[in-house]
Amino acid sequence: MSSAHLFAIGVMLAWLAGIRAYLTVFGVGLAGAMGWVDLPQALEPAQSPWVLGVSGALAAAEFFADKIPGVDSVWDLLQTLLRVPAGAFLAAATLSPDGHLGAGAMAAGAGIALASHVLKSGSRALLNTSPEPVSNWTASVSEDVAVVGGLALVFAHPWIALSLALVVTTLVALMLWWVWRKLFRRTPRPGAA
């Protein structure tokens, strides 16, 4: 794989980790263990049965926790401590030919994971203000599908996956900004000119 492809994969893995870190690690490890992709040296530990078992169990726990309004916001808050470092590691490990993690790649991965995590948790916090659970379930299932689909696409077509991630990130950010402005628009005081 070329350096450009590894760059796109590293960016995408960091982005996906900001949404679902456990599922991303599980997917990377499973892809390596099944021989679907040759993992870089620093990512090879993700193939171990222990890492696969733990990340798979935690991904299953997150799947259920993320479907409950309110619990999902607390879960997202706690996961900030994990998703950002996981994104940093995944990006740096993907770009490391010799297993040594570069500080620049870790910083970029952390920034990308933080950006996708903030957009995810911000949109979910806004959805939790609605009284019905359907929007919460729909958003959660959409995130699950996006991560699984993103993992499948990133190893086959990293540039397409990265392009889609950029489009989705831009659209979600614009939507959140628009909703934020609508909800917190300053209303003029009566009698003010």
Coordinates of N, CA and C in Angstrom, one line a residue:
M1 N 0.8 -1.2 0.0 CA 0.0 0.0 0.0 C 0.9 1.2 0.0
S2 N 0.5 2.2 -0.7 CA 1.3 3.5 -0.8 C 1.1 4.3 0.4
S3 N 2.0 5.3 0.6 CA 1.9 6.2 1.8 C 0.6 7.0 1.7
A4 N 0.1 7.4 0.5 CA -1.1 8.1 0.4 C -2.3 7.3 0.9
H5 N -2.3 6.0 0.5 CA -3.4 5.2 0.9 C -3.4 5.0 2.5
L6 N -2.2 4.8 3.0 CA -2.1 4.6 4.5 C -2.5 5.9 5.2
F7 N -2.2 7.0 4.6 CA -2.6 8.3 5.2 C -4.2 8.4 5.2
A8 N -4.8 8.0 4.1 CA -6.3 8.1 4.1 C -6.9 7.1 5.1
I9 N -6.3 5.9 5.2 CA -6.8 4.9 6.1 C -6.6 5.4 7.5
G10 N -5.4 6.0 7.8 CA -5.2 6.5 9.2 C -6.2 7.6 9.6
V11 N -6.4 8.5 8.7 CA -7.4 9.6 9.0 C -8.8 9.0 9.2
M12 N -9.2 8.0 8.3 CA -10.5 7.4 8.5 C -10.6 6.6 9.8
L13 N -9.6 5.9 10.2 CA -9.7 5.1 11.4 C -9.8 6.1 12.6
A14 N -9.1 7.2 12.6 CA -9.2 8.2 13.6 C -10.6 8.7 13.7
W15 N -11.2 9.0 12.5 CA -12.5 9.6 12.4 C -13.6 8.6 12.9
L16 N -13.4 7.3 12.5 CA -14.3 6.3 13.0 C -14.2 6.1 14.5
A17 N -13.0 6.1 15.0 CA -12.8 6.0 16.5 C -13.5 7.0 17.3
G18 N -13.6 8.2 16.7 CA -14.3 9.3 17.4 C -15.8 9.0 17.5
I19 N -16.3 8.1 16.7 CA -17.7 7.8 16.8 C -17.9 6.5 17.6
R20 N -17.2 5.4 17.3 CA -17.3 4.1 17.9 C -15.9 3.5 18.0
A21 N -15.2 3.8 19.1 CA -13.8 3.4 19.3 C -13.7 1.8 19.4
Y22 N -14.6 1.2 20.2 CA -14.5 -0.2 20.4 C -14.8 -1.0 19.1
L23 N -15.8 -0.5 18.4 CA -16.2 -1.2 17.1 C -15.1 -1.0 16.1
T24 N -14.4 0.2 16.1 CA -13.4 0.4 15.1 C -12.2 -0.5 15.4
V25 N -11.8 -0.6 16.7 CA -10.7 -1.5 17.0 C -11.0 -3.0 16.7
F26 N -12.2 -3.3 17.0 CA -12.7 -4.7 16.7 C -12.7 -5.0 15.2
G27 N -13.2 -4.0 14.4 CA -13.2 -4.2 13.0 C -11.8 -4.3 12.4
V28 N -10.9 -3.5 12.9 CA -9.5 -3.5 12.4 C -8.9 -4.8 12.7
G29 N -9.0 -5.3 14.0 CA -8.5 -6.5 14.4 C -9.1 -7.7 13.7
L30 N -10.4 -7.7 13.4 CA -11.0 -8.8 12.7 C -10.5 -8.8 11.3
A31 N -10.4 -7.7 10.6 CA -9.9 -7.6 9.3 C -8.5 -8.2 9.2
G32 N -7.7 -7.9 10.1 CA -6.3 -8.5 10.1 C -6.3 -9.9 10.4
A33 N -7.1 -10.4 11.4 CA -7.1 -11.8 11.8 C -7.7 -12.7 10.7
M34 N -8.7 -12.2 10.0 CA -9.3 -12.9 8.9 C -8.5 -12.9 7.6
G35 N -7.4 -12.1 7.6 CA -6.6 -12.0 6.4 C -7.1 -11.1 5.3
W36 N -8.1 -10.3 5.6 CA -8.7 -9.4 4.7 C -7.8 -8.2 4.3
V37 N -6.9 -7.9 5.3 CA -6.0 -6.8 5.1 C -4.7 -7.1 5.8
D38 N -3.6 -6.7 5.3 CA -2.3 -6.8 6.0 C -2.1 -5.5 6.9
L39 N -2.2 -5.7 8.2 CA -2.1 -4.6 9.1 C -0.7 -4.1 9.3
P40 N -0.5 -2.8 9.4 CA 0.9 -2.3 9.7 C 1.3 -2.9 11.1
Q41 N 2.6 -3.0 11.3 CA 3.2 -3.6 12.4 C 2.6 -3.1 13.7
A42 N 2.4 -1.8 13.9 CA 1.9 -1.3 15.1 C 0.4 -1.6 15.4
L43 N -0.3 -2.0 14.3 CA -1.7 -2.4 14.5 C -1.9 -3.9 14.7
E44 N -0.8 -4.7 14.5 CA -1.0 -6.1 14.6 C -1.5 -6.6 15.9
P45 N -1.2 -6.0 17.1 CA -1.8 -6.5 18.3 C -3.3 -6.5 18.3
A46 N -4.0 -5.7 17.5 CA -5.4 -5.7 17.4 C -6.0 -7.0 16.9
Q47 N -5.2 -7.9 16.3 CA -5.6 -9.2 15.8 C -5.6 -10.2 16.9
S48 N -5.0 -9.9 18.1 CA -4.9 -10.9 19.1 C -6.3 -11.3 19.6
P49 N -6.5 -12.6 20.0 CA -7.8 -13.0 20.6 C -8.3 -12.1 21.8
W50 N -7.3 -11.7 22.6 CA -7.7 -10.9 23.8 C -8.3 -9.5 23.3
V51 N -7.6 -8.9 22.4 CA -8.0 -7.6 22.0 C -9.4 -7.7 21.3
L52 N -9.5 -8.7 20.4 CA -10.7 -9.0 19.7 C -11.9 -9.2 20.7
G53 N -11.6 -10.1 21.7 CA -12.7 -10.4 22.7 C -13.1 -9.2 23.5
V54 N -12.1 -8.4 24.0 CA -12.4 -7.3 24.8 C -13.1 -6.2 24.0
S55 N -12.5 -5.9 22.9 CA -13.1 -4.8 22.0 C -14.5 -5.2 21.5
G56 N -14.7 -6.5 21.2 CA -16.0 -7.0 20.8 C -17.0 -6.9 21.9
A57 N -16.7 -7.3 23.1 CA -17.6 -7.2 24.3 C -17.9 -5.7 24.6
L58 N -16.9 -4.9 24.5 CA -17.2 -3.4 24.8 C -18.0 -2.8 23.7
A59 N -17.8 -3.2 22.4 CA -18.6 -2.7 21.3 C -20.1 -3.2 21.5
A60 N -20.3 -4.4 22.0 CA -21.7 -4.8 22.2 C -22.3 -4.0 23.4
A61 N -21.5 -3.8 24.4 CA -22.1 -3.0 25.5 C -22.4 -1.5 25.1
E62 N -21.5 -1.0 24.2 CA -21.8 0.4 23.7 C -23.0 0.4 22.8
F63 N -23.2 -0.7 22.0 CA -24.4 -0.8 21.2 C -25.7 -0.6 21.9
F64 N -25.8 -1.3 23.1 CA -27.0 -1.1 23.9 C -27.0 0.2 24.7
A65 N -25.9 0.6 25.3 CA -25.9 1.8 26.0 C -26.3 3.0 25.2
D66 N -25.9 3.0 23.9 CA -26.1 4.1 23.0 C -27.5 4.2 22.5
K67 N -28.3 3.3 22.8 CA -29.7 3.3 22.4 C -30.7 4.0 23.4
I68 N -30.2 4.2 24.6 CA -31.0 4.8 25.7 C -30.8 6.3 25.8
P69 N -31.8 7.1 25.5 CA -31.6 8.5 25.7 C -31.2 8.9 27.1
G70 N -30.3 9.8 27.2 CA -29.7 10.2 28.5 C -28.5 9.4 28.8
V71 N -28.6 8.1 28.8 CA -27.5 7.2 29.0 C -26.4 7.4 27.9
D72 N -26.9 7.6 26.7 CA -26.0 7.8 25.6 C -25.1 9.0 25.8
S73 N -25.7 10.1 26.3 CA -25.0 11.3 26.5 C -23.9 11.1 27.6
V74 N -24.3 10.4 28.7 CA -23.3 10.2 29.7 C -22.2 9.3 29.2
W75 N -22.6 8.3 28.4 CA -21.6 7.4 27.8 C -20.7 8.1 26.9
D76 N -21.2 9.0 26.1 CA -20.3 9.9 25.2 C -19.4 10.7 26.0
L77 N -19.8 11.3 27.1 CA -19.0 12.1 27.9 C -17.8 11.3 28.5
L78 N -18.1 10.1 29.0 CA -17.1 9.2 29.5 C -16.2 8.7 28.4
Q79 N -16.7 8.5 27.2 CA -15.9 7.9 26.1 C -15.0 9.0 25.5
T80 N -15.1 10.2 25.8 CA -14.2 11.3 25.4 C -12.8 10.9 25.8
L81 N -12.7 10.3 27.0 CA -11.4 9.9 27.5 C -10.8 8.8 26.8
L82 N -11.6 8.1 26.0 CA -11.0 6.9 25.3 C -11.0 7.2 23.7
R83 N -12.0 7.8 23.2 CA -12.1 7.9 21.7 C -11.0 8.7 21.2
V84 N -10.6 9.8 21.8 CA -9.5 10.7 21.3 C -8.2 10.0 21.3
P85 N -7.8 9.3 22.4 CA -6.5 8.6 22.4 C -6.5 7.4 21.4
A86 N -7.7 6.7 21.3 CA -7.8 5.6 20.4 C -7.6 6.1 19.0
G87 N -8.2 7.2 18.6 CA -8.1 7.8 17.3 C -6.6 8.2 17.0
A88 N -6.0 8.8 18.0 CA -4.6 9.1 17.9 C -3.7 7.9 17.7
F89 N -3.9 6.9 18.4 CA -3.2 5.6 18.2 C -3.4 5.0 16.9
L90 N -4.7 4.9 16.5 CA -5.0 4.2 15.2 C -4.4 5.0 14.0
A91 N -4.4 6.3 14.0 CA -3.8 7.1 13.0 C -2.3 6.9 12.9
A92 N -1.7 7.0 14.1 CA -0.2 6.9 14.2 C 0.3 5.5 13.8
A93 N -0.5 4.5 14.3 CA -0.1 3.1 14.0 C -0.2 2.8 12.6
T94 N -1.2 3.3 11.9 CA -1.4 3.1 10.5 C -0.2 3.7 9.7
L95 N 0.2 4.9 10.1 CA 1.3 5.6 9.4 C 2.7 5.2 9.8
S96 N 2.8 4.2 10.7 CA 4.1 3.8 11.2 C 4.7 2.6 10.5
P97 N 5.7 2.7 9.7 CA 6.2 1.6 9.0 C 7.0 0.6 9.9
D98 N 7.6 1.2 10.9 CA 8.5 0.4 11.8 C 7.9 0.1 13.2
G99 N 6.7 0.5 13.4 CA 6.1 0.3 14.7 C 6.3 1.5 15.7
H100 N 7.1 2.5 15.3 CA 7.3 3.6 16.2 C 6.2 4.7 15.9
L101 N 5.5 5.1 16.9 CA 4.4 6.1 16.6 C 4.9 7.5 16.6
G102 N 4.6 8.2 15.5 CA 5.0 9.6 15.4 C 4.1 10.6 16.1
A103 N 4.7 11.6 16.7 CA 4.0 12.6 17.5 C 3.0 13.4 16.6
G104 N 3.5 13.7 15.4 CA 2.6 14.5 14.5 C 1.4 13.7 14.1
A105 N 1.6 12.4 13.8 CA 0.5 11.6 13.4 C -0.5 11.4 14.6
M106 N 0.1 11.2 15.8 CA -0.8 11.1 17.0 C -1.6 12.3 17.2
A107 N -1.0 13.5 17.0 CA -1.7 14.8 17.2 C -2.8 14.9 16.2
A108 N -2.5 14.6 14.9 CA -3.5 14.7 13.9 C -4.6 13.7 14.1
G109 N -4.3 12.5 14.5 CA -5.3 11.5 14.8 C -6.2 11.9 16.0
A110 N -5.6 12.5 17.0 CA -6.4 13.0 18.2 C -7.3 14.1 17.7
G111 N -6.8 15.0 16.9 CA -7.7 16.1 16.5 C -8.9 15.6 15.6
I112 N -8.6 14.7 14.7 CA -9.7 14.1 13.9 C -10.7 13.4 14.7
A113 N -10.2 12.6 15.6 CA -11.1 11.8 16.5 C -11.9 12.8 17.4
L114 N -11.3 13.8 17.9 CA -12.0 14.8 18.7 C -13.1 15.5 17.9
A115 N -12.8 15.8 16.7 CA -13.8 16.5 15.8 C -15.0 15.6 15.6
S116 N -14.8 14.4 15.2 CA -15.9 13.5 14.9 C -16.7 13.2 16.2
H117 N -15.9 13.1 17.3 CA -16.6 12.8 18.6 C -17.5 14.0 19.0
V118 N -17.0 15.2 18.9 CA -17.8 16.4 19.2 C -19.0 16.5 18.4
L119 N -18.9 16.3 17.1 CA -20.0 16.3 16.2 C -21.1 15.2 16.6
K120 N -20.6 14.0 16.8 CA -21.5 12.9 17.2 C -22.2 13.2 18.5
S121 N -21.4 13.6 19.6 CA -22.0 13.8 20.9 C -22.9 15.1 20.9
G122 N -22.5 16.1 20.1 CA -23.3 17.3 20.0 C -24.7 17.0 19.3
S123 N -24.6 16.3 18.2 CA -25.9 15.9 17.6 C -26.8 15.1 18.4
R124 N -26.2 14.2 19.2 CA -27.0 13.3 20.0 C -27.5 14.1 21.2
A125 N -26.8 15.1 21.7 CA -27.3 15.9 22.8 C -28.5 16.7 22.3
L126 N -28.5 17.2 21.1 CA -29.7 17.9 20.6 C -30.8 16.9 20.3
L127 N -30.5 15.7 19.9 CA -31.6 14.7 19.7 C -32.3 14.3 21.0
N128 N -31.5 14.3 22.0 CA -32.1 13.9 23.3 C -33.0 14.9 23.9
T129 N -33.1 16.1 23.3 CA -34.1 17.1 23.8 C -35.5 16.8 23.2
S130 N -35.6 15.9 22.2 CA -36.9 15.6 21.7 C -37.5 14.5 22.6
P131 N -38.8 14.5 22.8 CA -39.4 13.6 23.7 C -39.6 12.2 23.2
E132 N -39.4 11.9 21.9 CA -39.6 10.6 21.4 C -38.3 9.8 21.2
P133 N -38.3 8.5 21.4 CA -37.0 7.8 21.3 C -36.6 7.4 19.9
V134 N -37.5 7.6 18.9 CA -37.2 7.1 17.6 C -36.0 7.8 17.0
S135 N -35.9 9.1 17.2 CA -34.8 9.8 16.6 C -33.5 9.3 17.2
N136 N -33.5 9.0 18.5 CA -32.3 8.6 19.2 C -31.9 7.2 18.6
W137 N -32.8 6.3 18.5 CA -32.5 5.0 18.0 C -32.0 5.1 16.5
T138 N -32.7 5.9 15.7 CA -32.3 6.0 14.3 C -30.9 6.6 14.2
A139 N -30.5 7.6 15.0 CA -29.2 8.1 15.0 C -28.2 7.1 15.4
S140 N -28.5 6.3 16.5 CA -27.5 5.3 17.0 C -27.3 4.2 16.0
V141 N -28.4 3.7 15.4 CA -28.2 2.7 14.4 C -27.5 3.2 13.1
S142 N -27.7 4.5 12.8 CA -27.0 5.1 11.7 C -25.5 5.2 11.9
E143 N -25.2 5.5 13.2 CA -23.7 5.6 13.6 C -23.1 4.2 13.5
D144 N -23.8 3.1 13.9 CA -23.3 1.8 13.9 C -23.1 1.4 12.4
V145 N -24.1 1.7 11.5 CA -23.9 1.3 10.1 C -22.8 2.1 9.5
A146 N -22.7 3.4 9.8 CA -21.6 4.2 9.3 C -20.2 3.7 9.6
V147 N -20.1 3.3 10.9 CA -18.8 2.7 11.2 C -18.5 1.4 10.6
V148 N -19.4 0.5 10.5 CA -19.2 -0.8 9.9 C -19.0 -0.6 8.4
G149 N -19.8 0.3 7.8 CA -19.6 0.6 6.3 C -18.3 1.3 6.1
G150 N -18.0 2.2 6.9 CA -16.7 3.0 6.8 C -15.5 2.0 6.9
L151 N -15.6 1.1 7.8 CA -14.5 0.1 7.9 C -14.3 -0.7 6.7
A152 N -15.5 -1.2 6.2 CA -15.4 -2.0 5.0 C -14.9 -1.2 3.8
L153 N -15.3 0.1 3.7 CA -14.9 0.9 2.6 C -13.5 1.4 2.7
V154 N -13.0 1.7 3.9 CA -11.7 2.2 4.0 C -10.6 1.3 3.6
F155 N -10.8 0.0 3.8 CA -9.7 -0.9 3.4 C -9.8 -1.2 1.9
A156 N -11.0 -1.1 1.3 CA -11.1 -1.3 -0.2 C -10.9 -0.1 -1.0
H157 N -11.4 1.0 -0.6 CA -11.3 2.3 -1.3 C -11.1 3.5 -0.3
P158 N -9.9 3.6 0.2 CA -9.7 4.6 1.3 C -10.1 6.1 0.9
W159 N -9.8 6.4 -0.4 CA -10.1 7.8 -0.8 C -11.6 8.1 -0.9
I160 N -12.3 7.1 -1.3 CA -13.8 7.3 -1.3 C -14.3 7.4 0.1
A161 N -13.8 6.5 1.0 CA -14.2 6.6 2.4 C -13.9 7.9 3.0
L162 N -12.7 8.4 2.7 CA -12.3 9.7 3.3 C -13.1 10.9 2.7
S163 N -13.4 10.8 1.4 CA -14.3 11.8 0.8 C -15.7 11.8 1.4
L164 N -16.3 10.6 1.6 CA -17.6 10.5 2.3 C -17.6 11.1 3.7
A165 N -16.5 10.7 4.4 CA -16.4 11.2 5.8 C -16.3 12.8 5.8
L166 N -15.6 13.4 4.9 CA -15.5 14.8 4.9 C -16.9 15.4 4.5
V167 N -17.6 14.8 3.6 CA -18.9 15.4 3.3 C -19.9 15.2 4.5
V168 N -19.9 14.1 5.1 CA -20.8 13.8 6.2 C -20.4 14.8 7.4
T169 N -19.1 15.0 7.6 CA -18.7 15.9 8.7 C -19.1 17.3 8.4
T170 N -19.0 17.7 7.2 CA -19.4 19.1 6.8 C -20.9 19.3 7.0
L171 N -21.7 18.3 6.5 CA -23.1 18.4 6.6 C -23.6 18.4 8.0
V172 N -23.1 17.5 8.8 CA -23.5 17.4 10.2 C -23.1 18.7 11.0
A173 N -21.9 19.3 10.7 CA -21.5 20.5 11.3 C -22.4 21.7 10.9
L174 N -22.7 21.7 9.6 CA -23.7 22.8 9.2 C -25.1 22.6 9.8
M175 N -25.5 21.4 9.9 CA -26.8 21.1 10.5 C -26.9 21.5 11.9
L176 N -25.8 21.2 12.7 CA -25.8 21.5 14.1 C -25.7 23.0 14.3
W177 N -24.9 23.7 13.4 CA -24.8 25.2 13.5 C -26.2 25.8 13.3
W178 N -26.9 25.3 12.2 CA -28.2 25.8 11.9 C -29.2 25.6 13.0
V179 N -29.2 24.4 13.6 CA -30.2 24.1 14.7 C -29.8 24.9 15.9
W180 N -28.5 25.0 16.2 CA -28.1 25.9 17.3 C -28.6 27.3 17.2
R181 N -28.4 27.8 16.0 CA -28.9 29.2 15.7 C -30.4 29.3 15.9
K182 N -31.2 28.4 15.4 CA -32.6 28.4 15.5 C -33.1 28.3 17.0
L183 N -32.4 27.4 17.7 CA -32.8 27.2 19.1 C -32.5 28.4 20.0
F184 N -31.3 29.0 19.8 CA -30.8 30.1 20.6 C -30.8 31.4 20.0
R185 N -31.7 31.7 19.0 CA -31.7 33.0 18.4 C -32.2 34.0 19.4
R186 N -31.5 35.1 19.3 CA -31.9 36.2 20.2 C -33.2 36.8 19.8
T187 N -34.2 36.8 20.7 CA -35.5 37.5 20.3 C -35.4 38.9 20.8
P188 N -35.9 39.8 19.9 CA -35.9 41.2 20.4 C -36.8 41.5 21.5
R189 N -36.4 42.4 22.4 CA -37.2 42.7 23.5 C -38.4 43.6 23.1
P190 N -39.6 43.3 23.7 CA -40.7 44.2 23.3 C -40.4 45.7 23.6
G191 N -40.8 46.5 22.6 CA -40.6 47.9 22.7 C -39.2 48.4 22.3
A192 N -38.3 47.4 22.0 CA -37.0 47.8 21.5 C -37.1 48.1 20.0
A193 N -36.4 49.1 19.6 CA -36.4 49.5 18.2 C -35.4 48.8 17.4

